[in-house]
XYZ file of C-alpha atoms in Angstrom:
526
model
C -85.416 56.717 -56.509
C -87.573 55.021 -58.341
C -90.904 53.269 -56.749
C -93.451 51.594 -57.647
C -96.623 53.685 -59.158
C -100.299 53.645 -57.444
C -102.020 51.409 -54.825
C -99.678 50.285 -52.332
C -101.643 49.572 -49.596
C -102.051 45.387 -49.673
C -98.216 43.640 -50.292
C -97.864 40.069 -50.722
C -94.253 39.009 -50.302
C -93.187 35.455 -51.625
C -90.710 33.984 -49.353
C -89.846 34.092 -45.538
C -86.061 33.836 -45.510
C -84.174 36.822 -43.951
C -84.833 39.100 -47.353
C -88.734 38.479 -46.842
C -88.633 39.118 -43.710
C -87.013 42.144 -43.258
C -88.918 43.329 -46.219
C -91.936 42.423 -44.602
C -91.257 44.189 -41.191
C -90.011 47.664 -42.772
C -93.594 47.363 -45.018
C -95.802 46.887 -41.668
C -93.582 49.877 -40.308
C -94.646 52.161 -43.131
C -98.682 51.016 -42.849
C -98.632 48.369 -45.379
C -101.013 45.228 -45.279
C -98.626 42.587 -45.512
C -99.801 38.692 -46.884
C -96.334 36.872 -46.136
C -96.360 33.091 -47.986
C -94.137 30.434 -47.605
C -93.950 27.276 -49.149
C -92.229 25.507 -46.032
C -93.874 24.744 -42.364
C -92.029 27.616 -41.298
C -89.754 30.848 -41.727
C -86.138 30.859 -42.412
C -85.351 29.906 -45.870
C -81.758 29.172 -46.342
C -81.476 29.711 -42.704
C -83.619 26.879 -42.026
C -83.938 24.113 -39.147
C -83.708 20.799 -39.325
C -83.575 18.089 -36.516
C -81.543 14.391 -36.602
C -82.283 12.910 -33.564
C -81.763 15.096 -30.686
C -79.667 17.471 -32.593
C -81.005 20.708 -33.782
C -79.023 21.617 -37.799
C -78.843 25.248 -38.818
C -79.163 24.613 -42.684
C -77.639 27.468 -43.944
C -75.327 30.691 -42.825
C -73.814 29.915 -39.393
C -72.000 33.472 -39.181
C -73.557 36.620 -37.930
C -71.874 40.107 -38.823
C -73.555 43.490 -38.704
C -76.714 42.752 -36.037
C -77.752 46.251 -36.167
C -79.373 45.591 -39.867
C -81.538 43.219 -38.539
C -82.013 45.668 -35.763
C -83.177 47.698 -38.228
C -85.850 45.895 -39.363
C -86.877 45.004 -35.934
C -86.770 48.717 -35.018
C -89.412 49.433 -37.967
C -92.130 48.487 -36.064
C -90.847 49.321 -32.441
C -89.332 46.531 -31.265
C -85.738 44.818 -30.995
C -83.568 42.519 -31.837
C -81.743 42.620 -28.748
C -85.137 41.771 -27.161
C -86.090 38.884 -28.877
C -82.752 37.126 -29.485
C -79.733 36.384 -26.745
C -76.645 37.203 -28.250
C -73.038 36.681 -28.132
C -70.334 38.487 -29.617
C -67.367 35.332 -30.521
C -63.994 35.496 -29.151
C -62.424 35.394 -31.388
C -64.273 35.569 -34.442
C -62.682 32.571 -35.878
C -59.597 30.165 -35.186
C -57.331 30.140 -38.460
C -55.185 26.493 -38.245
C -52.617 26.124 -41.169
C -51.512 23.436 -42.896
C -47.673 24.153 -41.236
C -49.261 23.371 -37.959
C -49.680 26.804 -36.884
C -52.919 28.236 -35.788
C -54.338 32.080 -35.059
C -57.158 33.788 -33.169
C -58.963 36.169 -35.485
C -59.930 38.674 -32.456
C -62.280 41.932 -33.840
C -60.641 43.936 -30.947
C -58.019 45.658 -32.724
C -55.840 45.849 -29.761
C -56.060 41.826 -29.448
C -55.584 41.008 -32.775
C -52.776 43.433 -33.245
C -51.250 41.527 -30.181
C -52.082 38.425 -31.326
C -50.482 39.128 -34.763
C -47.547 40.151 -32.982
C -47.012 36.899 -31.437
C -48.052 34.697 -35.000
C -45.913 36.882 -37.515
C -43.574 39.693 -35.498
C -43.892 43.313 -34.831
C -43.479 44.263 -38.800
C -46.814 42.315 -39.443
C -48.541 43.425 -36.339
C -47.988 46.826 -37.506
C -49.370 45.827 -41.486
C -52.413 45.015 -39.582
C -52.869 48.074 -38.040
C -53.010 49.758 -41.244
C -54.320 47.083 -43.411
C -57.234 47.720 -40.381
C -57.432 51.155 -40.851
C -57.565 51.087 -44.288
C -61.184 48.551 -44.192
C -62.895 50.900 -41.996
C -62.224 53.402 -44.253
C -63.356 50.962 -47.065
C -66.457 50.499 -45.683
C -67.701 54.255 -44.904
C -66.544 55.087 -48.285
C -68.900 52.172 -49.318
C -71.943 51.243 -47.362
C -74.323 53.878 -47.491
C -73.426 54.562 -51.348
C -73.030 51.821 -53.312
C -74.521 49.091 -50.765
C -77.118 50.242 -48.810
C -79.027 52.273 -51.649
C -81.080 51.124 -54.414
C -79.541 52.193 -58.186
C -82.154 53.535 -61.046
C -79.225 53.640 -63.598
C -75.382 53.643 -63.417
C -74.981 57.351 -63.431
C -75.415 56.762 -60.157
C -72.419 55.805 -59.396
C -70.606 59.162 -60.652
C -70.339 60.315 -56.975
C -67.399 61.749 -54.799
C -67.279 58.333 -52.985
C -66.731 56.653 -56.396
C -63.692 58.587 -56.163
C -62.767 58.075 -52.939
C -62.964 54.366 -53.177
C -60.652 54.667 -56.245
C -58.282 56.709 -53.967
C -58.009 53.714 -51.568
C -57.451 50.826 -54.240
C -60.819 49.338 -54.170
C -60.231 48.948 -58.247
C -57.580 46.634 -57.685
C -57.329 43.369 -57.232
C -58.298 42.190 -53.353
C -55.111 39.750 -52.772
C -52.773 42.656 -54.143
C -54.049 45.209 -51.723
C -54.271 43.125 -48.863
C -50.624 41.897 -49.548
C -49.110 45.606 -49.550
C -50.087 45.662 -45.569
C -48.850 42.007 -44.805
C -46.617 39.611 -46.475
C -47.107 36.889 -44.317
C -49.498 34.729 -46.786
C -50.524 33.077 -43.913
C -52.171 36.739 -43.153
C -53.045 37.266 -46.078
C -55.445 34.179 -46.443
C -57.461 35.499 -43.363
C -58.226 38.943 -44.808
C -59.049 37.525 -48.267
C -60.684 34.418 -48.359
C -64.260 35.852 -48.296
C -64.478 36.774 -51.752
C -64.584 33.480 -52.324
C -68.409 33.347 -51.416
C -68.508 36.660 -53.481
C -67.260 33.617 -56.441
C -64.718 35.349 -56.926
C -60.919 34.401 -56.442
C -58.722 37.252 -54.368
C -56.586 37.475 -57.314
C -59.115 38.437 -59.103
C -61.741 40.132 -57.328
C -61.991 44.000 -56.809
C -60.207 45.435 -53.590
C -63.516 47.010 -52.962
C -64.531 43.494 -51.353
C -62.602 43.541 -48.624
C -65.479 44.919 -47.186
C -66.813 41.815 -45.927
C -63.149 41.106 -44.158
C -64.704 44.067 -42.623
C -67.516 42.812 -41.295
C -65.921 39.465 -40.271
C -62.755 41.085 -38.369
C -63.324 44.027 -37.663
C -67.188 44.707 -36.984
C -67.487 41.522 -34.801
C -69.093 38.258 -35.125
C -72.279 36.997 -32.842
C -73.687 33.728 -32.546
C -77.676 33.704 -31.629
C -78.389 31.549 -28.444
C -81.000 28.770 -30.251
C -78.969 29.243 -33.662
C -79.080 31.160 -36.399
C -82.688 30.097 -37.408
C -83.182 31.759 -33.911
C -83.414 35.381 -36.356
C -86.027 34.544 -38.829
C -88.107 33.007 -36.074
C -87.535 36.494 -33.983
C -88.515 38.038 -37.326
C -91.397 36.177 -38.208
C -92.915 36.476 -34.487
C -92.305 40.376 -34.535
C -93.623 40.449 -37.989
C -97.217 38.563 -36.860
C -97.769 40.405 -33.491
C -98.341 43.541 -36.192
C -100.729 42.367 -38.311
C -98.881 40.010 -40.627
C -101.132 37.229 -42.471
C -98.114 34.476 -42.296
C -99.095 31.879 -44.459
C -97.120 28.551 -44.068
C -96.850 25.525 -46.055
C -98.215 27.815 -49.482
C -96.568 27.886 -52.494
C -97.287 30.198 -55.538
C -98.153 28.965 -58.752
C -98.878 31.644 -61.029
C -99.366 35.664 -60.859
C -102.316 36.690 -62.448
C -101.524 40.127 -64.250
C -103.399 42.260 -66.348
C -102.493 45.761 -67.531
C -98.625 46.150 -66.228
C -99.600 44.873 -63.163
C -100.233 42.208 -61.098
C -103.738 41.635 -59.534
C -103.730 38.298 -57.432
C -101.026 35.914 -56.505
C -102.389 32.320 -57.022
C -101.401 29.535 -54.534
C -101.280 26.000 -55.338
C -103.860 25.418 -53.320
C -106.012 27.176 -55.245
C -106.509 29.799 -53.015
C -106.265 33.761 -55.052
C -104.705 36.289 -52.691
C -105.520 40.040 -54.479
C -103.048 42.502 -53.941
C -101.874 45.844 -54.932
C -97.694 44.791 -55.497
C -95.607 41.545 -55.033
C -92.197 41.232 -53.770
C -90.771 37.828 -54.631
C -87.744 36.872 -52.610
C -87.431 33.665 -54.140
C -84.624 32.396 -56.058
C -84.239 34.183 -59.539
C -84.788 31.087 -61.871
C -88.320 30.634 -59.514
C -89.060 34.675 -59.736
C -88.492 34.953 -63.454
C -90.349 31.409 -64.381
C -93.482 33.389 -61.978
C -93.124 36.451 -64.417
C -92.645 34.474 -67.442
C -89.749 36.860 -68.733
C -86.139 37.021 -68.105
C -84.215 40.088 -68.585
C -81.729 41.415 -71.186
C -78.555 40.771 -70.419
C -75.311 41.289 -73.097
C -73.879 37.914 -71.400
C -75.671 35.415 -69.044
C -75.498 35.271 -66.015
C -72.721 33.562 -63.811
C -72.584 32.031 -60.324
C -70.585 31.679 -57.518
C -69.123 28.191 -56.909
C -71.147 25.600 -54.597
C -70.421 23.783 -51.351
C -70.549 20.462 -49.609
C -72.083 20.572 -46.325
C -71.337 17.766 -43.292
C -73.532 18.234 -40.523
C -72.329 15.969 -37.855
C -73.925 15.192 -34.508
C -70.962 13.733 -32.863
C -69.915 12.000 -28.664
C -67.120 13.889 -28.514
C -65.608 17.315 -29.559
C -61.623 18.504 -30.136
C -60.406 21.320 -28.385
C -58.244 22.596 -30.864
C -61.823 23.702 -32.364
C -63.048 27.486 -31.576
C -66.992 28.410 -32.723
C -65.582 28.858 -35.947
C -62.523 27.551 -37.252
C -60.718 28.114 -40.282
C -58.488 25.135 -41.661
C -56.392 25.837 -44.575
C -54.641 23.488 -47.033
C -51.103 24.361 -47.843
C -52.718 24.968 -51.638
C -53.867 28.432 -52.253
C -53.889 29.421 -55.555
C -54.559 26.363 -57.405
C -57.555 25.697 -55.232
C -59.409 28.791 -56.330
C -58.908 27.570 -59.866
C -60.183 24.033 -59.096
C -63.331 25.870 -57.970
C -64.046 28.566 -60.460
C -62.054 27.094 -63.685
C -61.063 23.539 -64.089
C -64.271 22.381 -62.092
C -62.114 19.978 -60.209
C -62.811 19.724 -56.312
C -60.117 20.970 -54.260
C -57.176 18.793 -53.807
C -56.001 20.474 -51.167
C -59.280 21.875 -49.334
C -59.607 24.687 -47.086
C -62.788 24.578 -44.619
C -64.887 25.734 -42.598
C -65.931 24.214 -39.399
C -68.207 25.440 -37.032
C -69.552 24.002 -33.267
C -72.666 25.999 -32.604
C -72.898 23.916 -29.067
C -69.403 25.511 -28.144
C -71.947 28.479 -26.947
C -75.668 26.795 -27.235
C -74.967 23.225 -25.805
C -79.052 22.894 -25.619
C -78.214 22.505 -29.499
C -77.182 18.963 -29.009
C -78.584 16.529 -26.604
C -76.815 15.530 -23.638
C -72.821 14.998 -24.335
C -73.764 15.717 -27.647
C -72.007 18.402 -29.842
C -72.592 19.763 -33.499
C -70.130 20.205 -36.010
C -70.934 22.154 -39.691
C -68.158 20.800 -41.839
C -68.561 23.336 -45.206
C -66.470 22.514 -48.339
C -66.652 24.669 -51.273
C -66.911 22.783 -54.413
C -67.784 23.992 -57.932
C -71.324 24.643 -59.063
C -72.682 22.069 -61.641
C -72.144 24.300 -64.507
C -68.489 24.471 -64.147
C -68.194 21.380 -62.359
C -69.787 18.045 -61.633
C -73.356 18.242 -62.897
C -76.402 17.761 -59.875
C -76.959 14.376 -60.798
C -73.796 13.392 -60.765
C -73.567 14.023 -56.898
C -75.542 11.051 -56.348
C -72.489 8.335 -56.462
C -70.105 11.156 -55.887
C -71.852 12.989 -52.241
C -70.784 9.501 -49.916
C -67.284 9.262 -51.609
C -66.139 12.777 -51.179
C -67.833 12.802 -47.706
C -65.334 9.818 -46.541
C -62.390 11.817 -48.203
C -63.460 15.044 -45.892
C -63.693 12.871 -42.864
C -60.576 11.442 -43.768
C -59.165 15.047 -44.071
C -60.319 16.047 -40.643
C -59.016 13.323 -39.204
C -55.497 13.637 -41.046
C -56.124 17.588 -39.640
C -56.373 16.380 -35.607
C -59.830 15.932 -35.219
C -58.567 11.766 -34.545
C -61.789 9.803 -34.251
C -64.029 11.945 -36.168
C -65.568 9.596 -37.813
C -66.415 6.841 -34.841
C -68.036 9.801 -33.165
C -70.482 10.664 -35.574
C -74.078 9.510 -34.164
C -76.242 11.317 -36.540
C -75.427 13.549 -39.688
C -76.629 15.180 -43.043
C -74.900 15.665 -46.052
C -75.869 18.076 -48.504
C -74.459 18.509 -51.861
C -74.973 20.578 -55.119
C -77.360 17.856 -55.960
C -79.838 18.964 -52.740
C -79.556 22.715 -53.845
C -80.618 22.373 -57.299
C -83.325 20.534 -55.566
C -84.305 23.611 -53.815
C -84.307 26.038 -57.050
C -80.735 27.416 -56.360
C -79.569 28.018 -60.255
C -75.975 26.073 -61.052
C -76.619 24.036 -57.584
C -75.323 27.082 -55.322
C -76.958 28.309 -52.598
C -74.189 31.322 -53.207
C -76.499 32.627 -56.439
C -74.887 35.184 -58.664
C -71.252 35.472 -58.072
C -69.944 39.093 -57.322
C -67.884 39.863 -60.672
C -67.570 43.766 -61.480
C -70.732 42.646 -64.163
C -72.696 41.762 -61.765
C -72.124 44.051 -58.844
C -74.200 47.265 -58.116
C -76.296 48.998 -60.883
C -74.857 45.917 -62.709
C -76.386 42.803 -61.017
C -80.256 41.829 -62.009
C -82.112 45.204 -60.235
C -84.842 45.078 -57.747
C -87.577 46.517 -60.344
C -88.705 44.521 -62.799
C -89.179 45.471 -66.589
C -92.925 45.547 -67.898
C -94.510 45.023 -64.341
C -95.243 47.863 -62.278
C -95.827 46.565 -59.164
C -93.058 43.983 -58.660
C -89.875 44.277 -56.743
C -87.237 40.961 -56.128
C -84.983 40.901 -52.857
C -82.640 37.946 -52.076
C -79.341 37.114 -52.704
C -79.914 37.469 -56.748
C -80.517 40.809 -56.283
C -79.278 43.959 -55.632
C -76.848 44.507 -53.066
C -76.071 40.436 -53.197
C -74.542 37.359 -51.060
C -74.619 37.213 -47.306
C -77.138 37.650 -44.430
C -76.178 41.133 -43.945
C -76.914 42.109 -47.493
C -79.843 40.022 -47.575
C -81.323 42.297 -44.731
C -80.614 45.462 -46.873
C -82.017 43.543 -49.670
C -85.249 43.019 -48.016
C -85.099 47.103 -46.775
C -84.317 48.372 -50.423
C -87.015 46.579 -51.713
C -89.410 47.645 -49.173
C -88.687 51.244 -49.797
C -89.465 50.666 -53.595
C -93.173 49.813 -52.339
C -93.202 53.313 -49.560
C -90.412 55.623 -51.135
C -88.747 54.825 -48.170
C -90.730 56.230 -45.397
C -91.222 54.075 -42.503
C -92.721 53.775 -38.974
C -95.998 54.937 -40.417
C -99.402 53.236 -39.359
C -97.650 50.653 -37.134
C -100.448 49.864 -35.273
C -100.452 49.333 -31.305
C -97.464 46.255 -29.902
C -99.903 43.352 -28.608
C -98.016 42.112 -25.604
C -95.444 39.441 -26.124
C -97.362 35.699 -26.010
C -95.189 32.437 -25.627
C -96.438 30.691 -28.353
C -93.993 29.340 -30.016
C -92.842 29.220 -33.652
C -93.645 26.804 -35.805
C -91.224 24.140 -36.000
C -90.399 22.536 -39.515
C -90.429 18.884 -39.887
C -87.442 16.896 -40.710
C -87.282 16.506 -44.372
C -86.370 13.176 -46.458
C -82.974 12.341 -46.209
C -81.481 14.028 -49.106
C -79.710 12.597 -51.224
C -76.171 11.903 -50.779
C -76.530 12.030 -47.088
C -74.368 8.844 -45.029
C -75.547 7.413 -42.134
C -73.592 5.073 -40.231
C -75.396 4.911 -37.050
């Protein structure tokens, strides 16, 4: 494995989301001096916090698969996850309603969801699910430590006896294909598929190989963070500062000054030069690139996954058809996948997902108060609606999806909305994300593995990206790995070294964000 060459000893990385993070807490573990900076008032990134009224908004991922990653990084300078954050594994993992009135409990249990199968589709489907089960745990050994958790020098890399045993088990063909030889109930099918779509990819099109994350969401569990999801950075950022951390808040980089292959000092806009002996920039890829003043060579530019339209809804009331996380499907399948990655239409028919973080963390909302995250794929501006067209467009479509939930059962939705937030592609080009996505490069076979922008950067030594744009790619647990792969670039990978002495635990809190400006787009009736 490559790594980067001389003085490693002072790291500043750019960006506290879960990738800087992690990154920062497997540096401290291997001795490093870490400078952490920040351009908000506090850590989380796209798992930010936001507060309308008395309601407390996760801004970004509301699902957490895989804890023991973060555990990971945690573990790298000798503490926990499990001692800084309450958890809660979700039972079930999600609630799939249908638009034939029918609904299903995704359990991760296999014995439960086989049963529960059983009772939704018949004994032929419940035993398709016990192999279509089998068959993503074997998925995921043949995949995880090879071609996800690892960081790739050159594509040769792949020419491994895994490579062959993931061709043995299909992962070359297409995702909805494979799934469908273990289930025919389409129905099924949906549940076990529809995650590639945050890979931007449809199932009929994407690789088999990604039914790895249907892995992590139904078969390695789900857990929901008493305080939220932003309850992880803030664990992060805590653990990261009682080791020696500089956490710098509220600082933004300008410029890096280089000289000589490398970089010597990352400016702030403040002014303020921090020296430093490498740089890992977590930020988004347009940001990182603009900071290096170089792209790289690609044969074809990049693409990106499609976008989303977010409701956050502080609401009276709640529905009890509604689990944490429920799924709710439009009878349209196909055709919406092509709305969203094609035509650049949004969906006719949408399929959703909503989810009630005060089903498990009522402290969320004030009293009789309940959250609901109302998420709506859409296309990204460069196959869809450009950003600023989501300035007329953000209050229509957000009547039509209140008008859809309603039509779905949630009956008074929209009388019991006392404070909400919309947020559109319009807000995420706002925040950097290229093609207004916060789900940055989509997942095609170009852009997967040794094939999607690397971690080392061309004609500067000492730099190394993590994030989402990078290698392995799109979701919180790969964003941990992210963060670990491009630590080990800086230390070859060794860790635990130099961690100096645990200072006892102190109850100072984090720091708490301020509420932004109302983006735009956002509908208030209250």
């Amino acid at each position: 494995m490559r790594r980067v060459p001389g003085r490693t000893d002072h790291v500043v990385v750019v960006g506290a989301g879960l990738s800087g993070l992690a990154c920062a807490l497997h540096l401290l573990g291997a001795g490093r001096r870490v400078t952490l900076v920040e351009r908000d008032a506090g850590p989380g990134g796209r798992a930010g916090r936001v507060r309308l009224g008395g309601f407390q908004v996760d801004t970004g991922p509301t699902v957490l698969t895989m804890p023991h990653l973060a555990d990971e990084a945690f573990a790298a300078v000798g503490d926990s996850l499990y001692r800084r954050v309450e958890l809660t594994a979700l039972h079930p993992a999600y609630r799939a309603s249908f638009a034939d009135g029918s609904s299903l409990d995704v359990h991760t249990d296999g014995e439960a969801m086989e049963a529960e199968v059983r009772r939704f589709a018949g004994p032929a489907q419940a035993a398709g699910y016990r192999a279509l089960r089998q068959w993503l745990e074997r998925l995921y050994r043949a995949q995880m430590r090879r071609f996800i958790d690892t960081n790739f020098d050159s594509p040769f890399q792949l020419l491994h006896p895994d490579l062959a045993r993931l061709a043995v088990l299909g992962g070359f063909g297409r995702l909805d294909a494979r799934v469908g030889r273990f289930l025919s109930d389409e129905r099924l099918r949906r549940v076990f598929s529809f995650q590639s779509l945050y890979a931007g990819v449809a199932p009929a099109r994407a690789l088999a190989a990604y039914a790895v994350i249907a892995y992590m969401d139904t078969v390695a569990g789900v857990w929901f963070p008493k305080g939220g999801m932003h309850a992880l950075p803030r664990a992060m950022a805590d653990a990261a500062a009682e080791v020696g951390a500089d956490l710098r808040w509220t600082s933004e980089v300008s410029t890096l000054e280089r000289s000589a292959g490398r970089v010597r000092a990352v400016r702030l806009s403040s002014g303020e030069r921090i020296p430093c002996d490498a740089v890992v920039l977590t930020c988004e890829l347009p940001t990182a690139y603009r900071l290096l003043g170089r792209r790289p060579r690609r044969p074809v530019p990049l693409s990106h996954a499609p976008s989303a339209v977010i409701l956050h809804a502080g609401t009276d009331r709640t529905w009890p058809q509604l689990a944490h996380h429920t799924l709710s499907f439009g009878a349209a399948w196909e055709r919406t996948f092509d709305e969203l990655t094609r035509s650049g239409e949004l969906m006719s028919d949408p399929s959703l997902l909503i989810t009630r973080p005060t089903a498990h963390d009522p402290g969320l909302a004030p009293p009789g108060g309940h959250l609901h995250y109302v998420l709506a794929p859409c296309p990204n501006t460069t196959v869809g609606p450009g950003a600023a067209a989501w300035r007329d467009l953000g209050p229509r479509y957000r009547d039509r999806l209140v008008g859809e939930l309603e039509r779905r059962g949630l009956d008074g939705f929209s009388a019991s909305v006392r404070e909400e937030l919309l947020v559109t592609p319009l807000d995420w080009t706002a925040q950097g994300h290229a093609a207004g996505s916060p789900f940055s490069v989509s997942h095609t076979f170009a852009q997967t593995g040794p094939f999607r922008p690397r971690n080392l950067v061309g004609g500067v030594e000492n730099v190394v990206l993590a994030g989402c744009g990078t290698t392995p790619g799109v979701g919180v647990p790969t964003v941990l790995i992210s963060g670990k792969l491009a630590a080990a670039r800086v230390t070859g990978g060794a860790g635990r070294r130099g961690v100096p002495p645990r200072a006892p635990r102190t109850a100072v809190p984090p720091p708490t964000a301020p509420t932004p400006p109302t983006p735009a787009g956002t509908h208030d009736p209250s």
